[in-house]
CSV table of N, CA and C in Angstrom, one decimal:
chain,number,residue,atom,x,y,z
A,245,MET,N,0.8,-1.2,0.0
A,245,MET,CA,0.0,0.0,0.0
A,245,MET,C,0.9,1.2,0.0
A,246,LYS,N,0.4,2.2,-0.7
A,246,LYS,CA,1.1,3.5,-0.8
A,246,LYS,C,0.2,4.6,-0.1
A,247,GLN,N,0.2,4.6,1.2
A,247,GLN,CA,-0.6,5.7,1.9
A,247,GLN,C,0.1,7.0,1.7
A,248,LYS,N,-0.8,8.0,1.5
A,248,LYS,CA,-0.2,9.4,1.2
A,248,LYS,C,-1.2,10.5,1.6
A,249,LEU,N,-0.7,11.7,1.7
A,249,LEU,CA,-1.5,12.9,1.8
A,249,LEU,C,-1.5,13.5,0.5
A,250,LEU,N,-2.6,14.2,0.1
A,250,LEU,CA,-2.7,14.9,-1.2
A,250,LEU,C,-2.9,16.4,-0.9
A,251,GLU,N,-2.2,17.2,-1.6
A,251,GLU,CA,-2.3,18.6,-1.4
A,251,GLU,C,-2.5,19.2,-2.8
A,252,VAL,N,-3.4,20.1,-3.0
A,252,VAL,CA,-3.7,20.7,-4.3
A,252,VAL,C,-3.2,22.1,-4.3
A,253,SER,N,-2.5,22.5,-5.4
A,253,SER,CA,-2.0,23.9,-5.5
A,253,SER,C,-3.2,24.8,-6.0
A,254,ALA,N,-3.4,25.8,-5.3
A,254,ALA,CA,-4.5,26.8,-5.7
A,254,ALA,C,-4.0,27.5,-7.0
A,255,ALA,N,-2.7,27.7,-7.2
A,255,ALA,CA,-2.2,28.4,-8.3
A,255,ALA,C,-2.5,27.7,-9.7
A,256,ASP,N,-2.2,26.4,-9.7
A,256,ASP,CA,-2.4,25.7,-11.0
A,256,ASP,C,-3.2,24.4,-10.9
A,257,GLY,N,-3.7,24.0,-9.7
A,257,GLY,CA,-4.5,22.8,-9.5
A,257,GLY,C,-3.7,21.5,-9.5
A,258,ARG,N,-2.4,21.6,-9.6
A,258,ARG,CA,-1.6,20.4,-9.5
A,258,ARG,C,-1.7,19.7,-8.2
A,259,VAL,N,-1.7,18.4,-8.2
A,259,VAL,CA,-1.8,17.6,-6.9
A,259,VAL,C,-0.4,17.2,-6.5
A,260,ARG,N,-0.1,17.5,-5.3
A,260,ARG,CA,1.2,17.0,-4.7
A,260,ARG,C,0.9,15.8,-3.8
A,261,GLU,N,1.6,14.7,-4.1
A,261,GLU,CA,1.5,13.5,-3.3
A,261,GLU,C,2.6,13.5,-2.2
A,262,ILE,N,2.2,13.4,-1.0
A,262,ILE,CA,3.2,13.3,0.1
A,262,ILE,C,3.1,11.9,0.7
A,263,PRO,N,4.1,11.0,0.4
A,263,PRO,CA,4.0,9.7,0.9
A,263,PRO,C,4.2,9.6,2.4
A,264,LEU,N,3.3,8.8,3.1
A,264,LEU,CA,3.4,8.6,4.5
A,264,LEU,C,4.5,7.5,4.7
A,265,THR,N,5.6,7.8,5.2
A,265,THR,CA,6.7,6.9,5.3
A,265,THR,C,7.0,6.6,6.8
A,266,GLY,N,7.5,5.4,7.1
A,266,GLY,CA,7.9,5.0,8.4
A,266,GLY,C,6.6,4.7,9.3
A,267,ASP,N,6.9,4.4,10.5
A,267,ASP,CA,5.8,4.1,11.5
A,267,ASP,C,5.1,5.3,12.0
A,268,GLU,N,5.9,6.4,12.1
A,268,GLU,CA,5.4,7.7,12.6
A,268,GLU,C,5.8,8.8,11.6
A,269,PHE,N,4.9,9.7,11.4
A,269,PHE,CA,5.1,10.8,10.4
A,269,PHE,C,4.7,12.1,11.1
A,270,LEU,N,5.7,12.9,11.5
A,270,LEU,CA,5.6,14.1,12.2
A,270,LEU,C,5.3,15.3,11.3
A,271,ILE,N,4.3,16.1,11.6
A,271,ILE,CA,4.0,17.3,10.8
A,271,ILE,C,4.1,18.5,11.7
A,272,GLY,N,4.7,19.5,11.3
A,272,GLY,CA,4.8,20.7,12.1
A,272,GLY,C,5.7,21.8,11.4
A,273,ARG,N,6.0,22.8,12.1
A,273,ARG,CA,6.9,23.9,11.5
A,273,ARG,C,8.3,23.6,11.7
A,274,GLY,N,8.7,22.7,12.5
A,274,GLY,CA,10.1,22.4,12.8
A,274,GLY,C,10.8,21.7,11.6
A,275,GLU,N,12.1,22.0,11.5
A,275,GLU,CA,12.9,21.4,10.4
A,275,GLU,C,13.1,19.9,10.6
A,276,ASP,N,12.9,19.4,11.8
A,276,ASP,CA,13.0,18.0,12.1
A,276,ASP,C,11.8,17.2,11.7
A,277,CYS,N,10.7,17.8,11.3
A,277,CYS,CA,9.5,17.1,11.0
A,277,CYS,C,9.6,16.4,9.6
A,278,ASP,N,8.8,15.3,9.5
A,278,ASP,CA,8.8,14.6,8.2
A,278,ASP,C,8.1,15.5,7.1
A,279,LEU,N,7.2,16.3,7.5
A,279,LEU,CA,6.6,17.3,6.6
A,279,LEU,C,6.6,18.7,7.4
A,280,SER,N,7.4,19.6,6.9
A,280,SER,CA,7.6,20.9,7.5
A,280,SER,C,6.6,21.9,6.8
A,281,VAL,N,5.7,22.4,7.7
A,281,VAL,CA,4.7,23.4,7.2
A,281,VAL,C,5.1,24.8,7.6
A,282,HIS,N,5.4,25.6,6.7
A,282,HIS,CA,5.9,27.0,6.9
A,282,HIS,C,4.7,27.9,7.0
A,283,ASP,N,4.2,28.0,8.2
A,283,ASP,CA,3.0,28.8,8.5
A,283,ASP,C,3.0,29.1,10.0
A,284,PRO,N,2.8,30.4,10.3
A,284,PRO,CA,2.8,30.8,11.7
A,284,PRO,C,1.7,30.2,12.5
A,285,GLU,N,0.6,29.7,11.8
A,285,GLU,CA,-0.5,29.1,12.5
A,285,GLU,C,-0.2,27.6,12.9
A,286,THR,N,0.9,27.1,12.5
A,286,THR,CA,1.3,25.7,12.7
A,286,THR,C,2.4,25.7,13.8
A,287,SER,N,2.2,24.8,14.8
A,287,SER,CA,3.2,24.6,15.9
A,287,SER,C,4.4,23.9,15.4
A,288,ARG,N,5.5,24.0,16.1
A,288,ARG,CA,6.8,23.3,15.8
A,288,ARG,C,6.6,21.8,15.6
A,289,HIS,N,5.9,21.2,16.5
A,289,HIS,CA,5.6,19.8,16.4
A,289,HIS,C,4.0,19.7,16.5
A,290,HIS,N,3.3,19.8,15.4
A,290,HIS,CA,1.9,20.0,15.4
A,290,HIS,C,1.1,18.7,15.6
A,291,CYS,N,1.3,17.7,14.8
A,291,CYS,CA,0.5,16.5,14.9
A,291,CYS,C,1.4,15.3,14.4
A,292,LEU,N,0.9,14.1,14.8
A,292,LEU,CA,1.7,12.9,14.5
A,292,LEU,C,0.7,11.9,13.9
A,293,ILE,N,1.1,11.4,12.7
A,293,ILE,CA,0.4,10.3,12.1
A,293,ILE,C,1.1,9.0,12.4
A,294,ARG,N,0.4,8.0,12.9
A,294,ARG,CA,1.0,6.7,13.2
A,294,ARG,C,0.5,5.6,12.3
A,295,ILE,N,1.4,4.8,11.8
A,295,ILE,CA,1.0,3.8,10.8
A,295,ILE,C,1.3,2.5,11.4
A,296,ARG,N,0.3,1.7,11.7
A,296,ARG,CA,0.4,0.4,12.3
A,296,ARG,C,-0.4,-0.6,11.5
A,297,GLY,N,0.3,-1.3,10.5
A,297,GLY,CA,-0.3,-2.2,9.6
A,297,GLY,C,-1.3,-1.4,8.7
A,298,ASN,N,-2.5,-1.9,8.7
A,298,ASN,CA,-3.6,-1.2,7.9
A,298,ASN,C,-4.3,-0.1,8.7
A,299,GLU,N,-3.9,0.2,9.9
A,299,GLU,CA,-4.5,1.3,10.7
A,299,GLU,C,-3.6,2.5,10.7
A,300,ILE,N,-4.2,3.6,10.3
A,300,ILE,CA,-3.5,4.9,10.3
A,300,ILE,C,-4.3,5.8,11.2
A,301,THR,N,-3.6,6.4,12.2
A,301,THR,CA,-4.2,7.3,13.2
A,301,THR,C,-3.5,8.6,13.2
A,302,ILE,N,-4.2,9.7,13.7
A,302,ILE,CA,-3.6,11.0,13.8
A,302,ILE,C,-3.9,11.5,15.2
A,303,ALA,N,-2.9,12.2,15.8
A,303,ALA,CA,-3.1,12.8,17.1
A,303,ALA,C,-2.5,14.2,17.1
A,304,ASP,N,-3.2,15.2,17.6
A,304,ASP,CA,-2.6,16.5,17.8
A,304,ASP,C,-1.6,16.5,19.0
A,305,LEU,N,-0.5,17.2,18.9
A,305,LEU,CA,0.5,17.2,19.9
A,305,LEU,C,0.5,18.4,20.8
A,306,GLY,N,-0.7,18.9,21.1
A,306,GLY,CA,-0.9,20.0,21.9
A,306,GLY,C,-0.7,21.3,21.2
A,307,SER,N,-0.9,21.4,19.9
A,307,SER,CA,-0.7,22.6,19.1
A,307,SER,C,-1.6,23.7,19.6
A,308,SER,N,-1.1,24.9,19.3
A,308,SER,CA,-1.9,26.1,19.7
A,308,SER,C,-3.2,26.3,19.0
A,309,ASN,N,-3.2,26.0,17.7
A,309,ASN,CA,-4.4,26.3,16.9
A,309,ASN,C,-5.1,25.0,16.5
A,310,GLY,N,-4.6,23.8,17.0
A,310,GLY,CA,-5.3,22.6,16.7
A,310,GLY,C,-5.2,22.0,15.4
A,311,THR,N,-5.5,20.7,15.3
A,311,THR,CA,-5.6,20.0,14.0
A,311,THR,C,-7.1,19.7,13.8
A,312,HIS,N,-7.5,19.9,12.6
A,312,HIS,CA,-8.9,19.7,12.2
A,312,HIS,C,-9.1,18.5,11.2
A,313,ILE,N,-10.0,17.6,11.5
A,313,ILE,CA,-10.3,16.5,10.6
A,313,ILE,C,-11.7,16.7,10.1
A,314,ASN,N,-11.9,16.9,8.8
A,314,ASN,CA,-13.2,17.1,8.2
A,314,ASN,C,-14.0,18.2,8.9
A,315,GLY,N,-13.3,19.3,9.2
A,315,GLY,CA,-13.9,20.5,9.8
A,315,GLY,C,-14.1,20.5,11.3
A,316,HIS,N,-13.7,19.4,12.0
A,316,HIS,CA,-13.9,19.3,13.4
A,316,HIS,C,-12.5,19.2,14.1
A,317,ARG,N,-12.4,20.0,15.2
A,317,ARG,CA,-11.1,20.0,15.9
A,317,ARG,C,-10.8,18.7,16.5
A,318,LEU,N,-9.6,18.2,16.3
A,318,LEU,CA,-9.2,16.9,16.8
A,318,LEU,C,-9.0,17.0,18.3
A,319,LEU,N,-9.7,16.2,19.1
A,319,LEU,CA,-9.6,16.2,20.6
A,319,LEU,C,-8.9,15.0,21.1
A,320,SER,N,-8.8,14.0,20.4
A,320,SER,CA,-8.1,12.8,20.8
A,320,SER,C,-7.6,12.1,19.5
A,321,GLN,N,-6.9,11.0,19.7
A,321,GLN,CA,-6.4,10.3,18.5
A,321,GLN,C,-7.6,9.7,17.7
A,322,VAL,N,-7.5,9.8,16.4
A,322,VAL,CA,-8.6,9.2,15.6
A,322,VAL,C,-8.0,8.4,14.5
A,323,LYS,N,-8.8,7.5,14.0
A,323,LYS,CA,-8.4,6.6,12.9
A,323,LYS,C,-8.7,7.4,11.6
A,324,LEU,N,-7.8,7.4,10.7
A,324,LEU,CA,-8.0,8.1,9.4
A,324,LEU,C,-8.5,7.1,8.3
A,325,LYS,N,-9.3,7.7,7.4
A,325,LYS,CA,-9.7,6.9,6.3
A,325,LYS,C,-9.6,7.7,5.0
A,326,THR,N,-9.6,7.0,3.9
A,326,THR,CA,-9.4,7.7,2.6
A,326,THR,C,-10.5,8.7,2.5
A,327,GLY,N,-10.1,9.9,2.0
A,327,GLY,CA,-11.0,11.0,1.8
A,327,GLY,C,-11.1,12.0,3.0
A,328,ASP,N,-10.6,11.6,4.1
A,328,ASP,CA,-10.5,12.6,5.3
A,328,ASP,C,-9.7,13.8,4.9
A,329,GLU,N,-10.2,15.0,5.3
A,329,GLU,CA,-9.5,16.2,5.1
A,329,GLU,C,-8.8,16.6,6.4
A,330,ILE,N,-7.5,16.8,6.4
A,330,ILE,CA,-6.7,17.3,7.5
A,330,ILE,C,-6.4,18.8,7.3
A,331,ALA,N,-6.7,19.6,8.3
A,331,ALA,CA,-6.4,21.0,8.2
A,331,ALA,C,-5.4,21.3,9.3
A,332,ILE,N,-4.2,21.9,8.9
A,332,ILE,CA,-3.2,22.2,9.9
A,332,ILE,C,-2.8,23.7,9.5
A,333,GLY,N,-3.1,24.6,10.4
A,333,GLY,CA,-2.9,26.0,10.1
A,333,GLY,C,-3.7,26.3,8.8
A,334,ASN,N,-3.0,26.9,7.8
A,334,ASN,CA,-3.6,27.3,6.6
A,334,ASN,C,-3.5,26.2,5.5
A,335,SER,N,-2.9,25.0,5.9
A,335,SER,CA,-2.7,24.0,4.9
A,335,SER,C,-3.8,22.9,5.0
A,336,ARG,N,-4.1,22.4,3.9
A,336,ARG,CA,-5.2,21.3,3.8
A,336,ARG,C,-4.6,20.1,3.0
A,337,PHE,N,-4.9,19.0,3.6
A,337,PHE,CA,-4.5,17.7,3.0
A,337,PHE,C,-5.6,16.7,2.9
A,338,VAL,N,-5.7,15.9,1.9
A,338,VAL,CA,-6.6,14.8,1.9
A,338,VAL,C,-5.9,13.5,2.0
A,339,VAL,N,-6.5,12.6,2.8
A,339,VAL,CA,-5.9,11.3,3.1
A,339,VAL,C,-6.2,10.3,1.9
A,340,ASP,N,-5.2,9.6,1.4
A,340,ASP,CA,-5.4,8.5,0.4
A,340,ASP,C,-4.7,7.3,0.9
A,341,LEU,N,-5.4,6.3,1.4
A,341,LEU,CA,-4.8,5.1,2.0
A,341,LEU,C,-4.6,4.0,0.9
A,342,ASP,N,-4.9,4.4,-0.4
A,342,ASP,CA,-4.7,3.5,-1.5
A,342,ASP,C,-5.5,2.2,-1.3
A,343,ASP,N,-6.7,2.4,-0.7
A,343,ASP,CA,-7.6,1.2,-0.5
A,343,ASP,C,-8.9,1.4,-1.2
A,344,ASP,N,-9.1,2.4,-2.0
A,344,ASP,CA,-10.4,2.7,-2.7
A,344,ASP,C,-10.1,3.1,-4.2
A,345,PRO,N,-10.2,2.1,-5.1
A,345,PRO,CA,-9.9,2.4,-6.5
A,345,PRO,C,-10.8,3.5,-7.1
A,346,ASP,N,-12.0,3.8,-6.5
A,346,ASP,CA,-12.9,4.8,-7.0
A,346,ASP,C,-12.7,6.2,-6.3
A,347,PHE,N,-11.7,6.3,-5.5
A,347,PHE,CA,-11.5,7.6,-4.8
A,347,PHE,C,-11.0,8.7,-5.7
A,348,HIS,N,-11.7,9.8,-5.6
A,348,HIS,CA,-11.3,11.0,-6.4
A,348,HIS,C,-11.1,12.2,-5.4
A,349,LEU,N,-10.1,13.0,-5.6
A,349,LEU,CA,-9.8,14.1,-4.8
A,349,LEU,C,-11.0,15.1,-4.9
A,350,PRO,N,-11.5,15.5,-3.7
A,350,PRO,CA,-12.6,16.6,-3.7
A,350,PRO,C,-12.1,17.9,-4.3
A,351,GLU,N,-12.9,18.5,-5.1
A,351,GLU,CA,-12.6,19.8,-5.7
A,351,GLU,C,-12.5,20.9,-4.7
A,352,SER,N,-13.0,20.7,-3.5
A,352,SER,CA,-13.1,21.8,-2.5
A,352,SER,C,-11.7,22.1,-1.8
A,353,ILE,N,-10.8,21.2,-2.1
A,353,ILE,CA,-9.4,21.4,-1.4
A,353,ILE,C,-8.6,22.3,-2.3
A,354,SER,N,-8.1,23.4,-1.7
A,354,SER,CA,-7.2,24.2,-2.4
A,354,SER,C,-6.2,24.9,-1.5
A,355,ASN,N,-4.9,24.8,-1.9
A,355,ASN,CA,-3.9,25.4,-1.1
A,355,ASN,C,-2.6,25.4,-2.0
A,356,ASP,N,-1.7,26.3,-1.7
A,356,ASP,CA,-0.5,26.3,-2.5
A,356,ASP,C,0.7,25.6,-1.7
A,357,PRO,N,1.0,24.4,-2.1
A,357,PRO,CA,2.0,23.6,-1.3
A,357,PRO,C,3.4,24.2,-1.5
A,358,GLN,N,3.6,24.9,-2.6
A,358,GLN,CA,5.0,25.5,-2.8
A,358,GLN,C,5.3,26.6,-1.7
A,359,ALA,N,4.2,27.2,-1.2
A,359,ALA,CA,4.4,28.3,-0.3
A,359,ALA,C,4.4,27.8,1.2
A,360,ALA,N,3.7,26.8,1.5
A,360,ALA,CA,3.5,26.4,2.9
A,360,ALA,C,4.3,25.2,3.4
A,361,THR,N,4.5,24.2,2.6
A,361,THR,CA,5.1,23.0,3.1
A,361,THR,C,6.3,22.5,2.3
A,362,ARG,N,7.1,21.7,3.0
A,362,ARG,CA,8.1,21.0,2.2
A,362,ARG,C,8.5,19.7,3.0
A,363,MET,N,8.9,18.7,2.3
A,363,MET,CA,9.2,17.5,2.8
A,363,MET,C,10.6,17.5,3.4
A,364,LEU,N,10.8,16.8,4.5
A,364,LEU,CA,12.1,16.7,5.1
A,364,LEU,C,13.1,16.2,4.1
A,365,ASN,N,12.8,15.2,3.3
A,365,ASN,CA,13.7,14.6,2.3
A,365,ASN,C,14.1,15.7,1.3
A,366,ASP,N,13.2,16.6,0.9
A,366,ASP,CA,13.5,17.7,0.0
A,366,ASP,C,14.6,18.6,0.6
A,367,VAL,N,14.4,18.8,1.9
A,367,VAL,CA,15.4,19.7,2.6
A,367,VAL,C,16.8,19.0,2.6
A,368,LYS,N,16.8,17.7,3.0
A,368,LYS,CA,18.0,16.9,3.0
A,368,LYS,C,18.7,16.9,1.7
A,369,LYS,N,17.9,16.7,0.6
A,369,LYS,CA,18.4,16.6,-0.7
A,369,LYS,C,19.0,18.0,-1.1
A,370,HIS,N,18.4,19.1,-0.8
A,370,HIS,CA,18.9,20.4,-1.1
A,370,HIS,C,20.2,20.6,-0.3
A,371,LEU,N,20.3,20.2,0.9
A,371,LEU,CA,21.5,20.4,1.7
A,371,LEU,C,22.7,19.6,1.2
A,372,ALA,N,22.4,18.5,0.6
A,372,ALA,CA,23.4,17.6,0.1
A,372,ALA,C,24.0,18.1,-1.3
A,373,GLU,N,23.3,19.0,-1.9
A,373,GLU,CA,23.7,19.5,-3.2
A,373,GLU,C,24.8,20.5,-3.1
């Protein structure tokens, strides 16, 4: 399975796939995060996605502005499913667990990934150049 987050660019509508790698996937403003979100509304260590076999969960890490799933503030760890929308600061992501061949990205998602987020591997690659 290729579990991932999807982010759509408001500028040109391109979809950015962010693979969920490892057992834990840390999202936040910090450079040590697996996905670094450059947004003052995002905490340094904002939320954590845990991957345990076929179960994917997300937990807020005490962030100031909260993590929202499908428009509701996350109050405890919840299980993610394909099509769930995660809102972190001004960034929006859609979950794709690669378990639904009929899944299509909702048109309501819009954000510019080039301005707000970057993958830790992209940073490491840039530093190695």
